[in-house]
Amino acid sequence: MKQLLTVLLIAAIVLLVLGIAVQAVKFLLYVGLAVLVVSGAVLLLTREQD
């Protein structure tokens, strides 16, 4: 029974870490998309001025 609890504890910790990592990846994905849009807009604006 003690081994089962140990395995469940390890599984819970792994799932918690993965959940946090997925949230971080989602946030970074949105940040990356925002940077891409801003850099594209800046590129278009600087091309029009030349």
PDB file of C-alpha atoms in Angstrom:
ATOM      1  CA  MET A   1       0.000   0.000   0.000  1.00  0.00           C
ATOM      2  CA  LYS A   2       2.866   2.371   0.802  1.00  0.00           C
ATOM      3  CA  GLN A   3       4.411   1.762  -2.631  1.00  0.00           C
ATOM      4  CA  LEU A   4       1.108   2.590  -4.326  1.00  0.00           C
ATOM      5  CA  LEU A   5       0.912   5.882  -2.441  1.00  0.00           C
ATOM      6  CA  THR A   6       4.491   6.685  -3.450  1.00  0.00           C
ATOM      7  CA  VAL A   7       3.714   6.011  -7.116  1.00  0.00           C
ATOM      8  CA  LEU A   8       0.563   8.139  -6.918  1.00  0.00           C
ATOM      9  CA  LEU A   9       2.499  10.962  -5.269  1.00  0.00           C
ATOM     10  CA  ILE A  10       5.152  10.892  -7.999  1.00  0.00           C
ATOM     11  CA  ALA A  11       2.465  10.813 -10.706  1.00  0.00           C
ATOM     12  CA  ALA A  12       0.701  13.790  -9.117  1.00  0.00           C
ATOM     13  CA  ILE A  13       3.938  15.789  -9.000  1.00  0.00           C
ATOM     14  CA  VAL A  14       4.721  14.964 -12.643  1.00  0.00           C
ATOM     15  CA  LEU A  15       1.219  15.994 -13.740  1.00  0.00           C
ATOM     16  CA  LEU A  16       1.502  19.230 -11.769  1.00  0.00           C
ATOM     17  CA  VAL A  17       4.829  20.090 -13.415  1.00  0.00           C
ATOM     18  CA  LEU A  18       3.457  19.253 -16.869  1.00  0.00           C
ATOM     19  CA  GLY A  19       0.389  21.403 -16.239  1.00  0.00           C
ATOM     20  CA  ILE A  20       2.555  24.368 -15.288  1.00  0.00           C
ATOM     21  CA  ALA A  21       4.788  23.812 -18.329  1.00  0.00           C
ATOM     22  CA  VAL A  22       1.797  23.686 -20.682  1.00  0.00           C
ATOM     23  CA  GLN A  23       0.474  26.967 -19.278  1.00  0.00           C
ATOM     24  CA  ALA A  24       3.900  28.558 -19.776  1.00  0.00           C
ATOM     25  CA  VAL A  25       4.095  27.280 -23.350  1.00  0.00           C
ATOM     26  CA  LYS A  26       0.628  28.680 -24.116  1.00  0.00           C
ATOM     27  CA  PHE A  27       1.666  32.066 -22.721  1.00  0.00           C
ATOM     28  CA  LEU A  28       4.906  32.059 -24.730  1.00  0.00           C
ATOM     29  CA  LEU A  29       2.982  31.109 -27.865  1.00  0.00           C
ATOM     30  CA  TYR A  30       0.779  34.193 -27.507  1.00  0.00           C
ATOM     31  CA  VAL A  31       3.813  36.380 -26.791  1.00  0.00           C
ATOM     32  CA  GLY A  32       5.555  35.001 -29.877  1.00  0.00           C
ATOM     33  CA  LEU A  33       2.522  35.683 -32.057  1.00  0.00           C
ATOM     34  CA  ALA A  34       2.293  39.247 -30.737  1.00  0.00           C
ATOM     35  CA  VAL A  35       5.992  39.854 -31.449  1.00  0.00           C
ATOM     36  CA  LEU A  36       5.559  38.424 -34.954  1.00  0.00           C
ATOM     37  CA  VAL A  37       2.621  40.736 -35.705  1.00  0.00           C
ATOM     38  CA  VAL A  38       4.420  43.800 -34.335  1.00  0.00           C
ATOM     39  CA  SER A  39       7.609  43.044 -36.265  1.00  0.00           C
ATOM     40  CA  GLY A  40       5.600  42.519 -39.460  1.00  0.00           C
ATOM     41  CA  ALA A  41       3.845  45.859 -38.985  1.00  0.00           C
ATOM     42  CA  VAL A  42       7.160  47.624 -38.346  1.00  0.00           C
ATOM     43  CA  LEU A  43       8.668  45.996 -41.435  1.00  0.00           C
ATOM     44  CA  LEU A  44       5.758  47.155 -43.600  1.00  0.00           C
ATOM     45  CA  LEU A  45       5.900  50.686 -42.195  1.00  0.00           C
ATOM     46  CA  THR A  46       9.645  51.019 -42.781  1.00  0.00           C
ATOM     47  CA  ARG A  47       9.352  49.683 -46.345  1.00  0.00           C
ATOM     48  CA  GLU A  48       6.694  52.280 -47.187  1.00  0.00           C
ATOM     49  CA  GLN A  49       8.928  55.121 -45.979  1.00  0.00           C
ATOM     50  CA  ASP A  50      11.875  54.094 -48.193  1.00  0.00           C
TER      51      ASP A  50
END
